[in-house]
Tab-separated table of N, CA and C in Angstrom:
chain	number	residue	atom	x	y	z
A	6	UNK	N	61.671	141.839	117.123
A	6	UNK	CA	62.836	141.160	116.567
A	6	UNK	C	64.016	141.202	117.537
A	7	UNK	N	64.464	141.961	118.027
A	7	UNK	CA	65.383	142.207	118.998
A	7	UNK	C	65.669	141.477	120.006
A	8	UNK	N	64.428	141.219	121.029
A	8	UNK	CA	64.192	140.171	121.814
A	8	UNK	C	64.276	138.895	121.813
A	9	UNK	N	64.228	138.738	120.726
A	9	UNK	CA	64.156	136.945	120.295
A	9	UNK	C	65.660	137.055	120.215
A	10	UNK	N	66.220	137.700	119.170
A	10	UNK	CA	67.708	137.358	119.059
A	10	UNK	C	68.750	137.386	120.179
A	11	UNK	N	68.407	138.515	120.815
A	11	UNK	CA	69.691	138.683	122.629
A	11	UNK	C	68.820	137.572	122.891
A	12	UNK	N	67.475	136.923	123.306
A	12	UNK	CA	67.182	135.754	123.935
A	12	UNK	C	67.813	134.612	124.030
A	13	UNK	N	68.295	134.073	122.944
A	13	UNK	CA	69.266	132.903	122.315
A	13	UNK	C	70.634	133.334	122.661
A	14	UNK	N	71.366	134.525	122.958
A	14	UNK	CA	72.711	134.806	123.196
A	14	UNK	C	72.930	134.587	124.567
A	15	UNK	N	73.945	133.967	125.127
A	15	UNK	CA	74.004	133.630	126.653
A	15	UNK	C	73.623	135.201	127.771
A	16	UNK	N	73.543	135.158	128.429
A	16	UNK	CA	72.782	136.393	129.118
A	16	UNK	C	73.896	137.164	129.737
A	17	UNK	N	75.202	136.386	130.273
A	17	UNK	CA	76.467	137.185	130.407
A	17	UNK	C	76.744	138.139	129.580
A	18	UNK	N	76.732	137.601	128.084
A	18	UNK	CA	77.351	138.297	126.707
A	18	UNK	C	76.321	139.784	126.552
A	19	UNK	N	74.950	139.181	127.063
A	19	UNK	CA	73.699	140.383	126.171
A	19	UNK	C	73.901	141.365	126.963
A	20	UNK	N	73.858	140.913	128.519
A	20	UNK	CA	73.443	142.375	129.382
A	20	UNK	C	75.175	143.216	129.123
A	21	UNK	N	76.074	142.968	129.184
A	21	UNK	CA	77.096	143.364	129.049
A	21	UNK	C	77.081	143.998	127.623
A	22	UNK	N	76.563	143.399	126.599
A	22	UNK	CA	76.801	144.438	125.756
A	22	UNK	C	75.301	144.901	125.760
A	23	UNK	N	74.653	145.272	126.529
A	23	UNK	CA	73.838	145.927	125.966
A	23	UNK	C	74.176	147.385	127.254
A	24	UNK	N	74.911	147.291	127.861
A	24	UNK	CA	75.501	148.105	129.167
A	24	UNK	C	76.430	149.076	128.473
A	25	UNK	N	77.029	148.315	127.474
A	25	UNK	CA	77.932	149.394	126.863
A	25	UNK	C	77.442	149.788	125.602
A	26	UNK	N	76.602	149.232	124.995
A	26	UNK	CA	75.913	149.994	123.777
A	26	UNK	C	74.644	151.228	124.586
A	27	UNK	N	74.633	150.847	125.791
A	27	UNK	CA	73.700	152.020	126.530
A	27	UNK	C	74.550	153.467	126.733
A	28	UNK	N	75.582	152.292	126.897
A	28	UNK	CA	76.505	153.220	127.768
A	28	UNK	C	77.522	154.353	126.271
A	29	UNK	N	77.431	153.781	124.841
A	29	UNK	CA	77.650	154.664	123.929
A	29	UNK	C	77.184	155.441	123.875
A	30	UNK	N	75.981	155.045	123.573
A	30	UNK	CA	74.442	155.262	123.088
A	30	UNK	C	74.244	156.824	123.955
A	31	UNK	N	74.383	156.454	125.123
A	31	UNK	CA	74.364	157.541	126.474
A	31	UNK	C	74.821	158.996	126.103
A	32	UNK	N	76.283	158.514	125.828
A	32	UNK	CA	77.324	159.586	125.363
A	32	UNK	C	77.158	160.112	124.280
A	33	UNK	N	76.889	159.169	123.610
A	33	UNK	CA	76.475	159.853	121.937
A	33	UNK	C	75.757	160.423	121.851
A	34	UNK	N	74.399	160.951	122.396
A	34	UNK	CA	72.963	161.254	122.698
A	34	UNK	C	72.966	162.353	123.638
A	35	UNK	N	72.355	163.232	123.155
A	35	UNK	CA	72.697	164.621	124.104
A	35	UNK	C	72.128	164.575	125.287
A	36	UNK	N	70.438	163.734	125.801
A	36	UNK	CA	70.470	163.531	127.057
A	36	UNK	C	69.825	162.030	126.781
A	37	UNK	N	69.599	161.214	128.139
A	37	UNK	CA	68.911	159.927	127.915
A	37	UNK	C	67.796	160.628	128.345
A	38	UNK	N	66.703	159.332	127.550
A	38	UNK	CA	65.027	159.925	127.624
A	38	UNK	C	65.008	160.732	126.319
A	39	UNK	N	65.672	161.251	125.445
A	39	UNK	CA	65.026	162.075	124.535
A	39	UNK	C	64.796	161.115	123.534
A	40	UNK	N	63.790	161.308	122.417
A	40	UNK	CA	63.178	160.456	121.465
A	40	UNK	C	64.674	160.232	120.528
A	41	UNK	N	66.025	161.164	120.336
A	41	UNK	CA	67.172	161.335	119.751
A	41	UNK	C	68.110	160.353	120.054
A	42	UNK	N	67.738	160.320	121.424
A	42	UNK	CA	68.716	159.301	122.291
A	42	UNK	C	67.852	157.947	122.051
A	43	UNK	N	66.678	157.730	122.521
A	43	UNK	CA	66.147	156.713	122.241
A	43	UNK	C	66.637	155.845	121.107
A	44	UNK	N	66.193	156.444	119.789
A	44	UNK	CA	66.582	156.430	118.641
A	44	UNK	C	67.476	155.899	118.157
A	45	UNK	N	68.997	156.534	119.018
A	45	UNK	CA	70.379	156.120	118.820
A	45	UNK	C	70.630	155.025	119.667
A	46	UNK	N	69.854	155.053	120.667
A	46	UNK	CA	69.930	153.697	121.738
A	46	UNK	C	69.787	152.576	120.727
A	47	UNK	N	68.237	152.812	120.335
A	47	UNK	CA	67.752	151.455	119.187
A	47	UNK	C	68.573	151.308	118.200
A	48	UNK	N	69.009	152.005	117.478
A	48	UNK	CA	69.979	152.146	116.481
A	48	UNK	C	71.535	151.356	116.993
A	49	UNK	N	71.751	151.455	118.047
A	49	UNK	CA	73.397	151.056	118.178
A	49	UNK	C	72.811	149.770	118.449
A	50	UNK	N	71.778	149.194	119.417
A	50	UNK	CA	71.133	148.270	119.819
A	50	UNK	C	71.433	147.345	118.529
A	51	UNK	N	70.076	148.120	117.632
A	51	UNK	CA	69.863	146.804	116.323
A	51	UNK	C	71.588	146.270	115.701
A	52	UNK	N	72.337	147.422	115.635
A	52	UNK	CA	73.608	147.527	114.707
A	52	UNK	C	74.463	146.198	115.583
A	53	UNK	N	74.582	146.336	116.677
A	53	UNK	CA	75.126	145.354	117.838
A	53	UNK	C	74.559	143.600	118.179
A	54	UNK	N	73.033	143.913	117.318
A	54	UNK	CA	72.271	142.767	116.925
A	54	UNK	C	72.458	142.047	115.656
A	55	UNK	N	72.957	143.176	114.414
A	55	UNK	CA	73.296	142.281	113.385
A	55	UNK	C	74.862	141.750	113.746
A	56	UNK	N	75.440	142.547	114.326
A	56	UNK	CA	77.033	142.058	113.964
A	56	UNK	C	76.757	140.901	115.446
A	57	UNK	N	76.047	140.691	115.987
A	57	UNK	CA	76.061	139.554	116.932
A	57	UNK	C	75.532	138.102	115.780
A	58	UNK	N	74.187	138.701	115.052
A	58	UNK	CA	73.768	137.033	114.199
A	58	UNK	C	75.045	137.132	113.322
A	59	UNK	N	75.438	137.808	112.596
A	59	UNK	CA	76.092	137.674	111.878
A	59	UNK	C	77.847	136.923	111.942
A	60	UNK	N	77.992	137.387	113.192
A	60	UNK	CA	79.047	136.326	114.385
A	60	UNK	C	78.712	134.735	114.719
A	61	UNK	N	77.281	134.514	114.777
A	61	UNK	CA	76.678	133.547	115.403
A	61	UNK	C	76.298	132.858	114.256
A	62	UNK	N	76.057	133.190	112.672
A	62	UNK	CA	76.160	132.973	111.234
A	62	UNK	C	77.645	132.087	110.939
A	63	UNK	N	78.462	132.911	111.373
A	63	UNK	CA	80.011	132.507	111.071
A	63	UNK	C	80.535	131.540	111.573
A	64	UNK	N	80.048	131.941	112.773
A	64	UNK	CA	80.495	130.592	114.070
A	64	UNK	C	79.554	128.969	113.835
A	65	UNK	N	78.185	129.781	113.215
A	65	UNK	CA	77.621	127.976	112.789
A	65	UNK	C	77.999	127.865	111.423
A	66	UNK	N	78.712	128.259	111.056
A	66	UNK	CA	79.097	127.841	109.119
A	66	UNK	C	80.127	127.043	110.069
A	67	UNK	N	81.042	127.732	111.044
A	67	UNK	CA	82.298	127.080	111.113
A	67	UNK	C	82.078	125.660	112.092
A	68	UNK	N	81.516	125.709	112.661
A	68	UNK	CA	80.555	124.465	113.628
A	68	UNK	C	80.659	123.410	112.403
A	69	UNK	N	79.373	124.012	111.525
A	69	UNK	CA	79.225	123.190	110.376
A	69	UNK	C	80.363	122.162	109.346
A	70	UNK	N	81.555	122.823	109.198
A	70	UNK	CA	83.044	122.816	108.564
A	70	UNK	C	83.139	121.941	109.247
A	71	UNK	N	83.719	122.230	110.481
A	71	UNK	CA	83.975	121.237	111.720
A	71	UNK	C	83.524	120.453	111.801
A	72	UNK	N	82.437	119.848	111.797
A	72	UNK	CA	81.113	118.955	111.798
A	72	UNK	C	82.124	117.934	110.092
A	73	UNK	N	82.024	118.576	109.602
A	73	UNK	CA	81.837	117.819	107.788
A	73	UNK	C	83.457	117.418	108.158
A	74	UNK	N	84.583	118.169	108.459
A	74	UNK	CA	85.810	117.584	108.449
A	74	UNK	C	86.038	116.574	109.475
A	75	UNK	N	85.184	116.487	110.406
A	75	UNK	CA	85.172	115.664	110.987
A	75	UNK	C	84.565	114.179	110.616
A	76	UNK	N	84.121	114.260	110.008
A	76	UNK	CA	82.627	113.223	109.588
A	76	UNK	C	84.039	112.649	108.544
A	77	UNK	N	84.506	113.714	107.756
A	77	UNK	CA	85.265	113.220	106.543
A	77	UNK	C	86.540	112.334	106.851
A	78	UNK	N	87.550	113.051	107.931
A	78	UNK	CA	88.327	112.374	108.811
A	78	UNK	C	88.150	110.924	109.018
A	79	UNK	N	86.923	110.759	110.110
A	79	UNK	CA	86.496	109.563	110.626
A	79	UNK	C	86.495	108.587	109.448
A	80	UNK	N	86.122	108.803	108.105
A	80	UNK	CA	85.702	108.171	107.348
A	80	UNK	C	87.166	107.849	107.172
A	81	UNK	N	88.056	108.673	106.913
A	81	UNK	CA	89.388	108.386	106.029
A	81	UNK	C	90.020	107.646	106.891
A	82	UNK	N	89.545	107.549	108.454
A	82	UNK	CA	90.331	106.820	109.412
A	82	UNK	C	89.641	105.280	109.069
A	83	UNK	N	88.864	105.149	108.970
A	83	UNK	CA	88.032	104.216	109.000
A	83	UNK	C	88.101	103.309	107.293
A	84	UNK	N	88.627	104.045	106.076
A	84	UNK	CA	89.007	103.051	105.345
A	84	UNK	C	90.320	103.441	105.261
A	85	UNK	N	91.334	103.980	105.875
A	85	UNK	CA	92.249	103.438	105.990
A	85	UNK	C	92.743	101.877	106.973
A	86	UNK	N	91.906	102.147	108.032
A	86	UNK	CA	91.879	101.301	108.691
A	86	UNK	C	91.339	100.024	108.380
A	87	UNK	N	90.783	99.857	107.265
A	87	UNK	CA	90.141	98.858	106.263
A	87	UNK	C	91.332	98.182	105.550
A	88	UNK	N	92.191	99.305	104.836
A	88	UNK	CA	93.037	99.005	103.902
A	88	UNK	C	94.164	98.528	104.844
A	89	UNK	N	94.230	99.243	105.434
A	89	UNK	CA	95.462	98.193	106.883
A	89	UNK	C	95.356	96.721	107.384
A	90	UNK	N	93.846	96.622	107.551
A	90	UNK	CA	93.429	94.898	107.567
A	90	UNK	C	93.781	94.253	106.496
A	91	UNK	N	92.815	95.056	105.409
A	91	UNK	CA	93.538	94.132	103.954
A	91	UNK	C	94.445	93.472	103.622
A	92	UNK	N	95.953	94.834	103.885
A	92	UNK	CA	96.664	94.537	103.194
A	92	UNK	C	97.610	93.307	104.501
A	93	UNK	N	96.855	93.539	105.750
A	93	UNK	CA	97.377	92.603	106.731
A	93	UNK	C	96.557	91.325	106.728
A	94	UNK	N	95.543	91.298	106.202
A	94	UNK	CA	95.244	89.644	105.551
A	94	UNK	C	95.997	89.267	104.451
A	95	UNK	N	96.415	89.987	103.517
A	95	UNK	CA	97.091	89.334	102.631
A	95	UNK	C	98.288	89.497	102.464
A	96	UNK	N	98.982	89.895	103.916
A	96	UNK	CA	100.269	89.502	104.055
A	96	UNK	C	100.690	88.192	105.125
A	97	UNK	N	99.416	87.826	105.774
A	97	UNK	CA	99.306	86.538	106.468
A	97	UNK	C	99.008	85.682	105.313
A	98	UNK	N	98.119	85.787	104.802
A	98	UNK	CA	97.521	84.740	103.502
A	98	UNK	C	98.895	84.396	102.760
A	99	UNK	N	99.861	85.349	102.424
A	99	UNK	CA	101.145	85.407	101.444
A	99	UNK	C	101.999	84.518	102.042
A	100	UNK	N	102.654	84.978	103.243
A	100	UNK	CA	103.477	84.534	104.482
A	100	UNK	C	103.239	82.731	104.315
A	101	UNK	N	101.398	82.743	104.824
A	101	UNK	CA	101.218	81.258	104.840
A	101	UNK	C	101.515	80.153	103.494
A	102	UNK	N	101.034	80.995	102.621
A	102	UNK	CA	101.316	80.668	101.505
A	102	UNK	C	102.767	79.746	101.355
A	103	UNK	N	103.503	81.094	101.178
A	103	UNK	CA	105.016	80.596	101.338
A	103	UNK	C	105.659	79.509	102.213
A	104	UNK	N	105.567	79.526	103.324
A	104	UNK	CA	105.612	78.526	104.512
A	104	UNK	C	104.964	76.952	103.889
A	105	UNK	N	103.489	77.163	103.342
A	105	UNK	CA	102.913	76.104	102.842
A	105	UNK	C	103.866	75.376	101.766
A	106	UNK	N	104.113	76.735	100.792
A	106	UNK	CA	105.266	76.005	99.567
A	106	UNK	C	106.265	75.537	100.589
A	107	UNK	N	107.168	76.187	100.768
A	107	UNK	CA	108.314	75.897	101.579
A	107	UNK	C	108.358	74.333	102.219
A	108	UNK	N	106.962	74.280	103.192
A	108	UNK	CA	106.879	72.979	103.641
A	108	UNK	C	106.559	72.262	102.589
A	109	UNK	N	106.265	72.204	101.163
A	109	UNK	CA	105.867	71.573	100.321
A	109	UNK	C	107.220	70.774	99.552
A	110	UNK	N	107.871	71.942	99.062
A	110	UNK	CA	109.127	72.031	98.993
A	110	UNK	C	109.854	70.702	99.871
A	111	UNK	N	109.928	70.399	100.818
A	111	UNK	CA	111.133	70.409	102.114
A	111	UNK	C	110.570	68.693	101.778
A	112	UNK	N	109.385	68.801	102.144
A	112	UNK	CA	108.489	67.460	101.973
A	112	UNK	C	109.049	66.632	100.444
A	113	UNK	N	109.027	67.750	99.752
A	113	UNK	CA	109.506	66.753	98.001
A	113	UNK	C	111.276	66.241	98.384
A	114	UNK	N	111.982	66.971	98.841
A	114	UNK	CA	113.450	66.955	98.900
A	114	UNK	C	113.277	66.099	99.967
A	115	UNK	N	112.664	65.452	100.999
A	115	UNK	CA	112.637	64.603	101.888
A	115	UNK	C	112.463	63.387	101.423
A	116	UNK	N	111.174	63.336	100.473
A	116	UNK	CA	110.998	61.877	99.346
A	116	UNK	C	112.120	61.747	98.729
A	117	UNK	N	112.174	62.498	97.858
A	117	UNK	CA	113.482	61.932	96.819
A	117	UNK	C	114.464	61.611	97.826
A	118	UNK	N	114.996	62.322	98.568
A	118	UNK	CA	116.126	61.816	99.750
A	118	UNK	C	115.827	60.301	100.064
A	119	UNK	N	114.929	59.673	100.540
A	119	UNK	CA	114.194	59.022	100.961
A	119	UNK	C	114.030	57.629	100.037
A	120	UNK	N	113.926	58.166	98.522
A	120	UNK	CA	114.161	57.165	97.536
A	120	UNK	C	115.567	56.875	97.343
A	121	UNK	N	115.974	57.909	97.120
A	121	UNK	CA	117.350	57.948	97.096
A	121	UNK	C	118.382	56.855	97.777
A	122	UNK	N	118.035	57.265	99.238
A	122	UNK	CA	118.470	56.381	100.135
A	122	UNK	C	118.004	54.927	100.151
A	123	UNK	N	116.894	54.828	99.664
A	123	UNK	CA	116.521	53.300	99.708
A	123	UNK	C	116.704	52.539	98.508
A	124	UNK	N	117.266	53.385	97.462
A	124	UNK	CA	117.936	53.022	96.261
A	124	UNK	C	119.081	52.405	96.758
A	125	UNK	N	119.754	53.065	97.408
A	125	UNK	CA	121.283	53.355	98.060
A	125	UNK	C	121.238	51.757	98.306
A	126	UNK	N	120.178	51.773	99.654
A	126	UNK	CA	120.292	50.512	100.324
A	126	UNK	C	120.250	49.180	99.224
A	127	UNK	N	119.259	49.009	98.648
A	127	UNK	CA	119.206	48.079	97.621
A	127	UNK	C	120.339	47.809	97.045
A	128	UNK	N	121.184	48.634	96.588
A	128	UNK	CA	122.341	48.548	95.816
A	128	UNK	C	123.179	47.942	97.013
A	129	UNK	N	123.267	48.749	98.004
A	129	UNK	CA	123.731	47.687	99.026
A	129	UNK	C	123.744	46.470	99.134
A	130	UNK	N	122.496	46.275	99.783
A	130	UNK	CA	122.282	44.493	99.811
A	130	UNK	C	122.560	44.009	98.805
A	131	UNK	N	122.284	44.156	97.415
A	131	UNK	CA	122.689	43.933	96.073
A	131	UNK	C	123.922	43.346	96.186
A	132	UNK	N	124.753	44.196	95.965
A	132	UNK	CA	126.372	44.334	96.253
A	132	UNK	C	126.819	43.493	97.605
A	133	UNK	N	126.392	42.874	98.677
A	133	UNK	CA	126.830	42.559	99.747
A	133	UNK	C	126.085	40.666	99.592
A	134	UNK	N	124.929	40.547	98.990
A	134	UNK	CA	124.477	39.296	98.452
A	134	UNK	C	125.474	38.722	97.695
A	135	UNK	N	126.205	39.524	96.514
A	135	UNK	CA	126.641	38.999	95.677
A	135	UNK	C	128.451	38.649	96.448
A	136	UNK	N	128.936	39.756	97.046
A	136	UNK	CA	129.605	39.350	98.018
A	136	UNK	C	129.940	37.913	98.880
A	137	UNK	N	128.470	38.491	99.742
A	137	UNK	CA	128.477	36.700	100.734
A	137	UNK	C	128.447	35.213	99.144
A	138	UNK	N	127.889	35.779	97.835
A	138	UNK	CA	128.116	34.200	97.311
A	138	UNK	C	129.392	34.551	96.779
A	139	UNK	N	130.140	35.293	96.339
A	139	UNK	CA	131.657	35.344	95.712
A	139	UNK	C	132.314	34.609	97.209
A	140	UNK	N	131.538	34.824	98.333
A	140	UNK	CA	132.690	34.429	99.363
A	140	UNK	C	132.641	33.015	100.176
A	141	UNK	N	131.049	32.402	99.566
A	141	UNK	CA	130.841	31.515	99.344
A	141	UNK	C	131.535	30.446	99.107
A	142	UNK	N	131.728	31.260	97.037
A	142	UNK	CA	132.186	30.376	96.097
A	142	UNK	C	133.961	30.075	96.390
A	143	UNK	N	134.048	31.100	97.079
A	143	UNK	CA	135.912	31.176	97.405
A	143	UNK	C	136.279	30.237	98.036
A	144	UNK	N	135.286	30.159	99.448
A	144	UNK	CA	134.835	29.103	100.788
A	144	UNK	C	135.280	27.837	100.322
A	145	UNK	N	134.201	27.043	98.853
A	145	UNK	CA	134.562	26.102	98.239
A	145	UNK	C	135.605	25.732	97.621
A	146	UNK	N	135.700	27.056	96.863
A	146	UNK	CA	137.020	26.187	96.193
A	146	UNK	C	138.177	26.281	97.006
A	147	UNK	N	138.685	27.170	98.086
A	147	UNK	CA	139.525	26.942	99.037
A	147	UNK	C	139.282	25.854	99.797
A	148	UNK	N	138.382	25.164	99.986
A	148	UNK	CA	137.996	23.485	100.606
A	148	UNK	C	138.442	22.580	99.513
A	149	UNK	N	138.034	22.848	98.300
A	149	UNK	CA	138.209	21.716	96.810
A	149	UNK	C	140.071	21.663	97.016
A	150	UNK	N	140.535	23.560	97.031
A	150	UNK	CA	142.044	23.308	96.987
A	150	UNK	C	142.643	22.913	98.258
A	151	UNK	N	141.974	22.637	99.322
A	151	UNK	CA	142.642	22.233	101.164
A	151	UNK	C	142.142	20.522	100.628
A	152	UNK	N	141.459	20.416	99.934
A	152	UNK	CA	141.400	18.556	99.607
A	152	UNK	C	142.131	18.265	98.278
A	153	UNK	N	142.118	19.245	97.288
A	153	UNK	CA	143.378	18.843	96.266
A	153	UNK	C	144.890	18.762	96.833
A	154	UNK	N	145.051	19.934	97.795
A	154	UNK	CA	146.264	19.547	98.276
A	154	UNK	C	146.706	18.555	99.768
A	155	UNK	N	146.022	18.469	99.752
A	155	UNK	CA	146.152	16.662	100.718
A	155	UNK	C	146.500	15.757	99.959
A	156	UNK	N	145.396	15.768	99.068
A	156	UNK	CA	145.373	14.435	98.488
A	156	UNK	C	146.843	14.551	97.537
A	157	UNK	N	147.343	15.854	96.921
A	157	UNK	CA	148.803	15.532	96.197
A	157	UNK	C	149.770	15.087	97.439
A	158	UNK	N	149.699	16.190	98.594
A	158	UNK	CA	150.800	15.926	99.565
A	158	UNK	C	150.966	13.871	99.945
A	159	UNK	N	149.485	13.371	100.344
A	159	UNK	CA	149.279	12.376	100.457
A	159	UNK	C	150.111	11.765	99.043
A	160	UNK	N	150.017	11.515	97.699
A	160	UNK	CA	150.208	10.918	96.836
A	160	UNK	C	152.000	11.435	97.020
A	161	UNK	N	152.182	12.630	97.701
A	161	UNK	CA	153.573	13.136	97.146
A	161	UNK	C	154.691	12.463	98.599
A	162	UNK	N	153.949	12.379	99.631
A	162	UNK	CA	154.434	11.308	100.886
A	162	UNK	C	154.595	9.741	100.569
A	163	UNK	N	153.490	9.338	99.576
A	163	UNK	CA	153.354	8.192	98.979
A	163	UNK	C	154.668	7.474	97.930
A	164	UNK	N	154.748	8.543	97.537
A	164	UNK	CA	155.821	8.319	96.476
A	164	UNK	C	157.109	8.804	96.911
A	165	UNK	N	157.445	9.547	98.605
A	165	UNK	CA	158.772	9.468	98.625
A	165	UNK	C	158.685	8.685	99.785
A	166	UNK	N	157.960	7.725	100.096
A	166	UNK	CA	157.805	6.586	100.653
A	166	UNK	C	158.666	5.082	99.660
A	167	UNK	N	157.630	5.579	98.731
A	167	UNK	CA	158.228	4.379	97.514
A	167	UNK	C	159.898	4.853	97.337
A	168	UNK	N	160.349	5.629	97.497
A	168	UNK	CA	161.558	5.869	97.024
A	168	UNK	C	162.204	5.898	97.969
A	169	UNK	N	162.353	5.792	99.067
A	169	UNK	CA	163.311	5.608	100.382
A	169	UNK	C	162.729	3.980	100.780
A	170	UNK	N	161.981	3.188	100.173
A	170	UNK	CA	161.972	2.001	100.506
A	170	UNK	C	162.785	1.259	99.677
């Protein structure tokens, strides 16, 4: 069992601690070589083997954590980043929208303007027809009255003709 586990631990970490668990082990142990020392060798050995998996336990739970908050992150980046398009399509869609009314809008107030004005005009010409014949009719009878008054002046020359003859 022993072997397999320092096997998997980088080889910097094992021989080093296994130099100073010798090197306890040594001190603790009244001589090296005795079955006492041995014993306590294996003993600090195994003890230095659990608190190593048991490090290497902790460290892959926390790998693991890491791993899942990450995974979870990405995700939250990723529909947020969804909901950011969204809500940025349907603030172009809105925008256009509006613009569409707006130009819709602008377009109605352009017609009616448009009738409006060509109402306008009609009434115009209307009003300016009836004009040219009022000015017409004026035309004439200022001709009827430039030949009524000839013809009195004539009759009124006529008759102070007769009276100085």
């Amino acid at each position: 069992h022993a072997p397999h586990s320092t096997a998997t631990a980088p080889p910097h970490s094992s021989s080093f601690h296994l130099s100073s668990a010798s090197h306890a082990a040594a001190s603790a142990a009244p001589s090296v070589g005795t079955p006492a020392a041995v014993i306590a060798a294996i003993r600090t050995l195994q003890d230095r083997i659990k608190t190593l998996e048991e490090e290497k336990q902790a460290l892959s739970e926390q790998v693991r954590t890491l791993h899942t908050e990450k995974a979870r992150d990405e995700q939250q980046h990723k529909t947020l980043q969804r909901q950011l398009q969204l809500q940025l399509q349907e603030s172009v869609k809105s925008i256009s929208a509006r613009n569409e009314a707006e130009a819709e809008a602008v377009k109605q107030h352009a017609s009616r303007v448009q009738v409006d004005l060509e109402a306008a005009l009609q009434a115009c010409q209307q009003d300016a027809a009836a004009a040219r014949m009022e000015c017409h009719a004026l035309r004439e009878r200022a001709t009827a009255g430039d030949a009524e008054l000839a013809r009195v002046q004539g009759e009124l020359a006529s008759a102070h003709r007769c009276l100085t003859d």
